[in-house]
């Protein structure tokens, strides 16, 4: 009897060792695990993305491994390597540097793990199956159109308005889309002399902001103000690609601009501090992208992939959220990446209540706060 018991024990041990081998610390609860790699906690939106994605996937019965990489490319590569070692079933990645994940994602592919590029396209890799984002060109277009309307450029006559541009991180594939979207709307007015870029800085590389960093946007704007506007030249508008750069620009305007007006300043994301600036008249608008919706579409896509389906246009059509299936706009250097693109909208002082109606913001006195956990 003792002998039989010892044999049974030995078999059980061998079996459980086999189950552990190569299994990282994957939970053995029969649920699939999704690995989510976010760029940083230092910008408000990625905290919201992380928490909405986690919530959606857990509600749908998946385990979630969520990492933040502190805007550090090496760390993001390590974080993804770890998720691969843990044998996650699917990876969702918002890249810090779209060009810097090729080798790591090759490894994921070799391990049979499908990858979704989340919000930012990942370049030069054939490991990506799909891309989920907002229509990034439209984000910029909405910013350009806002300025066109605010300055009434169509009826400007012989008036000349001064403008500057602040774009995003060159390592982020989205940044050029935003910049081009805005620039294409405003370029005819620059060409006609109705808009004057006093600094002469109209190229993306010149106006870009590494890592979308607020302090860098602030420093650059202070330099522009000192160099081109200190003699009282009026600055009418600054196109900023997102809220973190808009924050730096409006700080520079408050401290170092003496033209007597507050320029129109655009933004993107609906960050709480920027919504406060909108209430206080320091920023004019933000392009809002409901990242809870981005999480919902990402979940629907992930489910299909994990169920062995090959989702295409019908997935976009079946969403309650407005979303298009795009197989033209996003080429990552290895070919077109099929994309699900959501629709951004403009938020100003006049429609802040729309944000409250999403359930993701609430009034606290005159200002909005986030309801995200
Ligand atoms: C996102 C923006 C965000 C920016 C900085 C972009 O890739 O699409 O929503 O403001 O990164 O984090």
mmCIF file of N, CA, C and O in Angstrom, residues 54-119:
data_model
loop_
_atom_site.group_PDB
_atom_site.id
_atom_site.type_symbol
_atom_site.label_atom_id
_atom_site.label_comp_id
_atom_site.label_asym_id
_atom_site.label_seq_id
_atom_site.Cartn_x
_atom_site.Cartn_y
_atom_site.Cartn_z
ATOM 1 N N UNK A 54 -8.307 47.080 -18.150
ATOM 2 C CA UNK A 54 -8.279 46.033 -17.109
ATOM 3 C C UNK A 54 -9.713 45.665 -16.711
ATOM 4 O O UNK A 54 -10.090 44.498 -16.646
ATOM 5 N N UNK A 55 -10.494 46.723 -16.476
ATOM 6 C CA UNK A 55 -11.875 46.519 -16.040
ATOM 7 C C UNK A 55 -12.665 45.717 -17.094
ATOM 8 O O UNK A 55 -13.328 44.735 -16.774
ATOM 9 N N UNK A 56 -12.563 46.149 -18.360
ATOM 10 C CA UNK A 56 -13.319 45.472 -19.431
ATOM 11 C C UNK A 56 -12.920 44.004 -19.557
ATOM 12 O O UNK A 56 -13.769 43.126 -19.646
ATOM 13 N N UNK A 57 -11.616 43.743 -19.587
ATOM 14 C CA UNK A 57 -11.155 42.370 -19.787
ATOM 15 C C UNK A 57 -11.500 41.490 -18.588
ATOM 16 O O UNK A 57 -11.899 40.337 -18.749
ATOM 17 N N UNK A 58 -11.367 42.030 -17.380
ATOM 18 C CA UNK A 58 -11.694 41.213 -16.204
ATOM 19 C C UNK A 58 -13.189 40.910 -16.155
ATOM 20 O O UNK A 58 -13.592 39.793 -15.847
ATOM 21 N N UNK A 59 -13.988 41.922 -16.504
ATOM 22 C CA UNK A 59 -15.446 41.707 -16.542
ATOM 23 C C UNK A 59 -15.796 40.594 -17.521
ATOM 24 O O UNK A 59 -16.732 39.833 -17.326
ATOM 25 N N UNK A 60 -15.023 40.512 -18.619
ATOM 26 C CA UNK A 60 -15.317 39.512 -19.648
ATOM 27 C C UNK A 60 -14.692 38.149 -19.321
ATOM 28 O O UNK A 60 -14.770 37.226 -20.140
ATOM 29 N N UNK A 61 -14.064 38.030 -18.158
ATOM 30 C CA UNK A 61 -13.566 36.721 -17.726
ATOM 31 C C UNK A 61 -12.122 36.398 -18.078
ATOM 32 O O UNK A 61 -11.721 35.239 -18.090
ATOM 33 N N UNK A 62 -11.328 37.434 -18.369
ATOM 34 C CA UNK A 62 -9.905 37.204 -18.652
ATOM 35 C C UNK A 62 -9.063 37.623 -17.447
ATOM 36 O O UNK A 62 -9.456 38.490 -16.670
ATOM 37 N N UNK A 63 -7.885 37.005 -17.310
ATOM 38 C CA UNK A 63 -6.882 37.542 -16.395
ATOM 39 C C UNK A 63 -6.144 38.654 -17.115
ATOM 40 O O UNK A 63 -5.982 38.611 -18.335
ATOM 41 N N UNK A 64 -5.687 39.647 -16.338
ATOM 42 C CA UNK A 64 -4.982 40.773 -16.953
ATOM 43 C C UNK A 64 -3.635 40.982 -16.265
ATOM 44 O O UNK A 64 -3.555 41.007 -15.039
ATOM 45 N N UNK A 65 -2.598 41.115 -17.068
ATOM 46 C CA UNK A 65 -1.280 41.533 -16.565
ATOM 47 C C UNK A 65 -1.035 42.914 -17.156
ATOM 48 O O UNK A 65 -0.899 43.052 -18.373
ATOM 49 N N UNK A 66 -0.999 43.950 -16.304
ATOM 50 C CA UNK A 66 -0.878 45.327 -16.793
ATOM 51 C C UNK A 66 0.468 45.924 -16.378
ATOM 52 O O UNK A 66 0.811 45.902 -15.200
ATOM 53 N N UNK A 67 1.228 46.431 -17.343
ATOM 54 C CA UNK A 67 2.517 47.043 -16.992
ATOM 55 C C UNK A 67 2.574 48.479 -17.509
ATOM 56 O O UNK A 67 1.959 48.821 -18.522
ATOM 57 N N UNK A 68 3.314 49.314 -16.788
ATOM 58 C CA UNK A 68 3.636 50.687 -17.207
ATOM 59 C C UNK A 68 5.151 50.804 -17.254
ATOM 60 O O UNK A 68 5.816 50.323 -16.342
ATOM 61 N N UNK A 69 5.687 51.447 -18.291
ATOM 62 C CA UNK A 69 7.142 51.394 -18.495
ATOM 63 C C UNK A 69 7.850 52.732 -18.305
ATOM 64 O O UNK A 69 8.975 52.919 -18.788
ATOM 65 N N UNK A 70 7.213 53.679 -17.626
ATOM 66 C CA UNK A 70 7.893 54.910 -17.222
ATOM 67 C C UNK A 70 8.534 55.664 -18.398
ATOM 68 O O UNK A 70 9.585 56.284 -18.232
ATOM 69 N N UNK A 71 7.886 55.603 -19.557
ATOM 70 C CA UNK A 71 8.396 56.265 -20.776
ATOM 71 C C UNK A 71 9.818 55.839 -21.118
ATOM 72 O O UNK A 71 10.561 56.599 -21.741
ATOM 73 N N UNK A 72 10.208 54.630 -20.678
ATOM 74 C CA UNK A 72 11.568 54.154 -20.896
ATOM 75 C C UNK A 72 11.532 52.950 -21.850
ATOM 76 O O UNK A 72 10.937 51.915 -21.537
ATOM 77 N N UNK A 73 12.150 53.140 -22.998
ATOM 78 C CA UNK A 73 12.051 52.143 -24.069
ATOM 79 C C UNK A 73 12.614 50.783 -23.630
ATOM 80 O O UNK A 73 12.023 49.734 -23.914
ATOM 81 N N UNK A 74 13.750 50.798 -22.941
ATOM 82 C CA UNK A 74 14.361 49.537 -22.487
ATOM 83 C C UNK A 74 13.403 48.828 -21.546
ATOM 84 O O UNK A 74 13.192 47.609 -21.620
ATOM 85 N N UNK A 75 12.803 49.615 -20.656
ATOM 86 C CA UNK A 75 11.862 48.997 -19.707
ATOM 87 C C UNK A 75 10.666 48.391 -20.433
ATOM 88 O O UNK A 75 10.199 47.306 -20.097
ATOM 89 N N UNK A 76 10.179 49.086 -21.461
ATOM 90 C CA UNK A 76 9.012 48.529 -22.168
ATOM 91 C C UNK A 76 9.384 47.218 -22.857
ATOM 92 O O UNK A 76 8.608 46.261 -22.834
ATOM 93 N N UNK A 77 10.583 47.162 -23.444
ATOM 94 C CA UNK A 77 11.020 45.894 -24.052
ATOM 95 C C UNK A 77 11.084 44.796 -22.991
ATOM 96 O O UNK A 77 10.628 43.673 -23.221
ATOM 97 N N UNK A 78 11.637 45.136 -21.815
ATOM 98 C CA UNK A 78 11.718 44.129 -20.735
ATOM 99 C C UNK A 78 10.332 43.715 -20.269
ATOM 100 O O UNK A 78 10.059 42.530 -20.047
ATOM 101 N N UNK A 79 9.453 44.698 -20.120
ATOM 102 C CA UNK A 79 8.096 44.389 -19.644
ATOM 103 C C UNK A 79 7.394 43.429 -20.615
ATOM 104 O O UNK A 79 6.739 42.477 -20.191
ATOM 105 N N UNK A 80 7.563 43.692 -21.910
ATOM 106 C CA UNK A 80 6.901 42.815 -22.896
ATOM 107 C C UNK A 80 7.560 41.438 -22.893
ATOM 108 O O UNK A 80 6.871 40.412 -22.941
ATOM 109 N N UNK A 81 8.891 41.410 -22.791
ATOM 110 C CA UNK A 81 9.587 40.105 -22.695
ATOM 111 C C UNK A 81 9.038 39.300 -21.515
ATOM 112 O O UNK A 81 8.818 38.089 -21.619
ATOM 113 N N UNK A 82 8.822 39.980 -20.403
ATOM 114 C CA UNK A 82 8.282 39.275 -19.223
ATOM 115 C C UNK A 82 6.882 38.739 -19.473
ATOM 116 O O UNK A 82 6.543 37.632 -19.055
ATOM 117 N N UNK A 83 6.078 39.540 -20.164
ATOM 118 C CA UNK A 83 4.709 39.078 -20.461
ATOM 119 C C UNK A 83 4.761 37.860 -21.383
ATOM 120 O O UNK A 83 3.975 36.920 -21.225
ATOM 121 N N UNK A 84 5.696 37.871 -22.318
ATOM 122 C CA UNK A 84 5.860 36.716 -23.221
ATOM 123 C C UNK A 84 6.294 35.502 -22.400
ATOM 124 O O UNK A 84 5.765 34.402 -22.569
ATOM 125 N N UNK A 85 7.245 35.717 -21.471
ATOM 126 C CA UNK A 85 7.726 34.604 -20.634
ATOM 127 C C UNK A 85 6.598 34.038 -19.771
ATOM 128 O O UNK A 85 6.584 32.846 -19.455
ATOM 129 N N UNK A 86 5.657 34.894 -19.417
ATOM 130 C CA UNK A 86 4.508 34.428 -18.623
ATOM 131 C C UNK A 86 3.462 33.737 -19.488
ATOM 132 O O UNK A 86 2.403 33.353 -19.011
ATOM 133 N N UNK A 87 3.739 33.675 -20.786
ATOM 134 C CA UNK A 87 2.857 33.000 -21.738
ATOM 135 C C UNK A 87 1.448 33.591 -21.776
ATOM 136 O O UNK A 87 0.442 32.862 -21.737
ATOM 137 N N UNK A 88 1.386 34.917 -21.826
ATOM 138 C CA UNK A 88 0.067 35.537 -22.004
ATOM 139 C C UNK A 88 -0.501 35.065 -23.344
ATOM 140 O O UNK A 88 0.245 34.660 -24.238
ATOM 141 N N UNK A 89 -1.812 35.130 -23.481
ATOM 142 C CA UNK A 89 -2.444 34.631 -24.710
ATOM 143 C C UNK A 89 -2.541 35.703 -25.783
ATOM 144 O O UNK A 89 -2.757 35.400 -26.961
ATOM 145 N N UNK A 90 -2.433 36.970 -25.366
ATOM 146 C CA UNK A 90 -2.560 38.088 -26.316
ATOM 147 C C UNK A 90 -1.844 39.284 -25.711
ATOM 148 O O UNK A 90 -1.847 39.464 -24.485
ATOM 149 N N UNK A 91 -1.246 40.108 -26.571
ATOM 150 C CA UNK A 91 -0.581 41.328 -26.090
ATOM 151 C C UNK A 91 -1.270 42.566 -26.657
ATOM 152 O O UNK A 91 -1.584 42.608 -27.856
ATOM 153 N N UNK A 92 -1.453 43.558 -25.784
ATOM 154 C CA UNK A 92 -1.989 44.852 -26.226
ATOM 155 C C UNK A 92 -0.923 45.879 -25.864
ATOM 156 O O UNK A 92 -0.595 46.032 -24.680
ATOM 157 N N UNK A 93 -0.384 46.570 -26.877
ATOM 158 C CA UNK A 93 0.793 47.405 -26.613
ATOM 159 C C UNK A 93 0.590 48.826 -27.104
ATOM 160 O O UNK A 93 0.316 49.054 -28.290
ATOM 161 N N UNK A 94 0.729 49.792 -26.200
ATOM 162 C CA UNK A 94 0.818 51.206 -26.594
ATOM 163 C C UNK A 94 2.299 51.574 -26.507
ATOM 164 O O UNK A 94 2.852 51.705 -25.410
ATOM 165 N N UNK A 95 2.923 51.726 -27.663
ATOM 166 C CA UNK A 95 4.393 51.849 -27.700
ATOM 167 C C UNK A 95 4.874 53.223 -27.255
ATOM 168 O O UNK A 95 4.256 54.236 -27.566
ATOM 169 N N UNK A 96 5.989 53.221 -26.552
ATOM 170 C CA UNK A 96 6.651 54.498 -26.230
ATOM 171 C C UNK A 96 7.329 55.016 -27.494
ATOM 172 O O UNK A 96 7.138 56.150 -27.901
ATOM 173 N N UNK A 97 8.111 54.147 -28.108
ATOM 174 C CA UNK A 97 8.783 54.477 -29.367
ATOM 175 C C UNK A 97 8.376 53.413 -30.379
ATOM 176 O O UNK A 97 8.746 52.246 -30.238
ATOM 177 N N UNK A 98 7.616 53.848 -31.367
ATOM 178 C CA UNK A 98 7.054 52.913 -32.343
ATOM 179 C C UNK A 98 8.094 52.125 -33.120
ATOM 180 O O UNK A 98 7.791 51.118 -33.748
ATOM 181 N N UNK A 99 9.341 52.597 -33.094
ATOM 182 C CA UNK A 99 10.385 51.942 -33.894
ATOM 183 C C UNK A 99 11.218 50.980 -33.049
ATOM 184 O O UNK A 99 12.133 50.345 -33.570
ATOM 185 N N UNK A 100 10.960 50.898 -31.757
ATOM 186 C CA UNK A 100 11.934 50.246 -30.861
ATOM 187 C C UNK A 100 11.509 48.884 -30.319
ATOM 188 O O UNK A 100 12.126 48.371 -29.388
ATOM 189 N N UNK A 101 10.470 48.292 -30.910
ATOM 190 C CA UNK A 101 9.981 47.030 -30.327
ATOM 191 C C UNK A 101 10.125 45.836 -31.274
ATOM 192 O O UNK A 101 9.633 44.743 -30.974
ATOM 193 N N UNK A 102 10.808 46.045 -32.399
ATOM 194 C CA UNK A 102 10.837 45.030 -33.462
ATOM 195 C C UNK A 102 11.294 43.657 -32.949
ATOM 196 O O UNK A 102 10.623 42.641 -33.167
ATOM 197 N N UNK A 103 12.440 43.637 -32.253
ATOM 198 C CA UNK A 103 13.027 42.369 -31.818
ATOM 199 C C UNK A 103 12.128 41.677 -30.779
ATOM 200 O O UNK A 103 11.853 40.483 -30.854
ATOM 201 N N UNK A 104 11.653 42.485 -29.836
ATOM 202 C CA UNK A 104 10.825 41.948 -28.753
ATOM 203 C C UNK A 104 9.526 41.353 -29.301
ATOM 204 O O UNK A 104 9.075 40.286 -28.868
ATOM 205 N N UNK A 105 8.950 42.026 -30.293
ATOM 206 C CA UNK A 105 7.687 41.514 -30.829
ATOM 207 C C UNK A 105 7.905 40.324 -31.759
ATOM 208 O O UNK A 105 7.014 39.480 -31.913
ATOM 209 N N UNK A 106 9.113 40.226 -32.307
ATOM 210 C CA UNK A 106 9.457 39.042 -33.101
ATOM 211 C C UNK A 106 9.391 37.830 -32.162
ATOM 212 O O UNK A 106 8.835 36.778 -32.506
ATOM 213 N N UNK A 107 9.928 38.022 -30.984
ATOM 214 C CA UNK A 107 9.917 36.975 -29.964
ATOM 215 C C UNK A 107 8.478 36.579 -29.600
ATOM 216 O O UNK A 107 8.143 35.398 -29.491
ATOM 217 N N UNK A 108 7.615 37.601 -29.460
ATOM 218 C CA UNK A 108 6.204 37.320 -29.140
ATOM 219 C C UNK A 108 5.587 36.491 -30.257
ATOM 220 O O UNK A 108 4.897 35.487 -30.021
ATOM 221 N N UNK A 109 5.872 36.898 -31.490
ATOM 222 C CA UNK A 109 5.302 36.190 -32.640
ATOM 223 C C UNK A 109 5.791 34.740 -32.676
ATOM 224 O O UNK A 109 5.007 33.807 -32.906
ATOM 225 N N UNK A 110 7.083 34.568 -32.429
ATOM 226 C CA UNK A 110 7.635 33.203 -32.451
ATOM 227 C C UNK A 110 7.001 32.324 -31.370
ATOM 228 O O UNK A 110 6.956 31.123 -31.481
ATOM 229 N N UNK A 111 6.512 32.995 -30.320
ATOM 230 C CA UNK A 111 5.824 32.248 -29.262
ATOM 231 C C UNK A 111 4.325 32.139 -29.512
ATOM 232 O O UNK A 111 3.557 31.762 -28.618
ATOM 233 N N UNK A 112 3.911 32.552 -30.694
ATOM 234 C CA UNK A 112 2.505 32.394 -31.083
ATOM 235 C C UNK A 112 1.550 33.353 -30.386
ATOM 236 O O UNK A 112 0.349 33.080 -30.283
ATOM 237 N N UNK A 113 2.083 34.495 -29.905
ATOM 238 C CA UNK A 113 1.207 35.441 -29.188
ATOM 239 C C UNK A 113 0.779 36.567 -30.134
ATOM 240 O O UNK A 113 1.625 37.327 -30.631
ATOM 241 N N UNK A 114 -0.508 36.700 -30.414
ATOM 242 C CA UNK A 114 -0.958 37.805 -31.270
ATOM 243 C C UNK A 114 -0.795 39.156 -30.567
ATOM 244 O O UNK A 114 -0.898 39.238 -29.333
ATOM 245 N N UNK A 115 -0.537 40.189 -31.366
ATOM 246 C CA UNK A 115 -0.298 41.520 -30.787
ATOM 247 C C UNK A 115 -1.241 42.538 -31.416
ATOM 248 O O UNK A 115 -1.371 42.602 -32.643
ATOM 249 N N UNK A 116 -1.868 43.352 -30.559
ATOM 250 C CA UNK A 116 -2.670 44.495 -31.037
ATOM 251 C C UNK A 116 -1.894 45.764 -30.711
ATOM 252 O O UNK A 116 -1.487 45.961 -29.558
ATOM 253 N N UNK A 117 -1.664 46.617 -31.718
ATOM 254 C CA UNK A 117 -1.076 47.929 -31.445
ATOM 255 C C UNK A 117 -2.208 48.810 -30.923
ATOM 256 O O UNK A 117 -3.209 49.003 -31.611
ATOM 257 N N UNK A 118 -2.026 49.325 -29.725
ATOM 258 C CA UNK A 118 -3.085 50.091 -29.077
ATOM 259 C C UNK A 118 -2.757 51.587 -29.159
ATOM 260 O O UNK A 118 -1.696 52.026 -28.712
ATOM 261 N N UNK A 119 -3.637 52.320 -29.739
ATOM 262 C CA UNK A 119 -3.585 53.784 -29.884
ATOM 263 C C UNK A 119 -2.444 54.287 -30.765
ATOM 264 O O UNK A 119 -2.620 55.165 -31.576
#
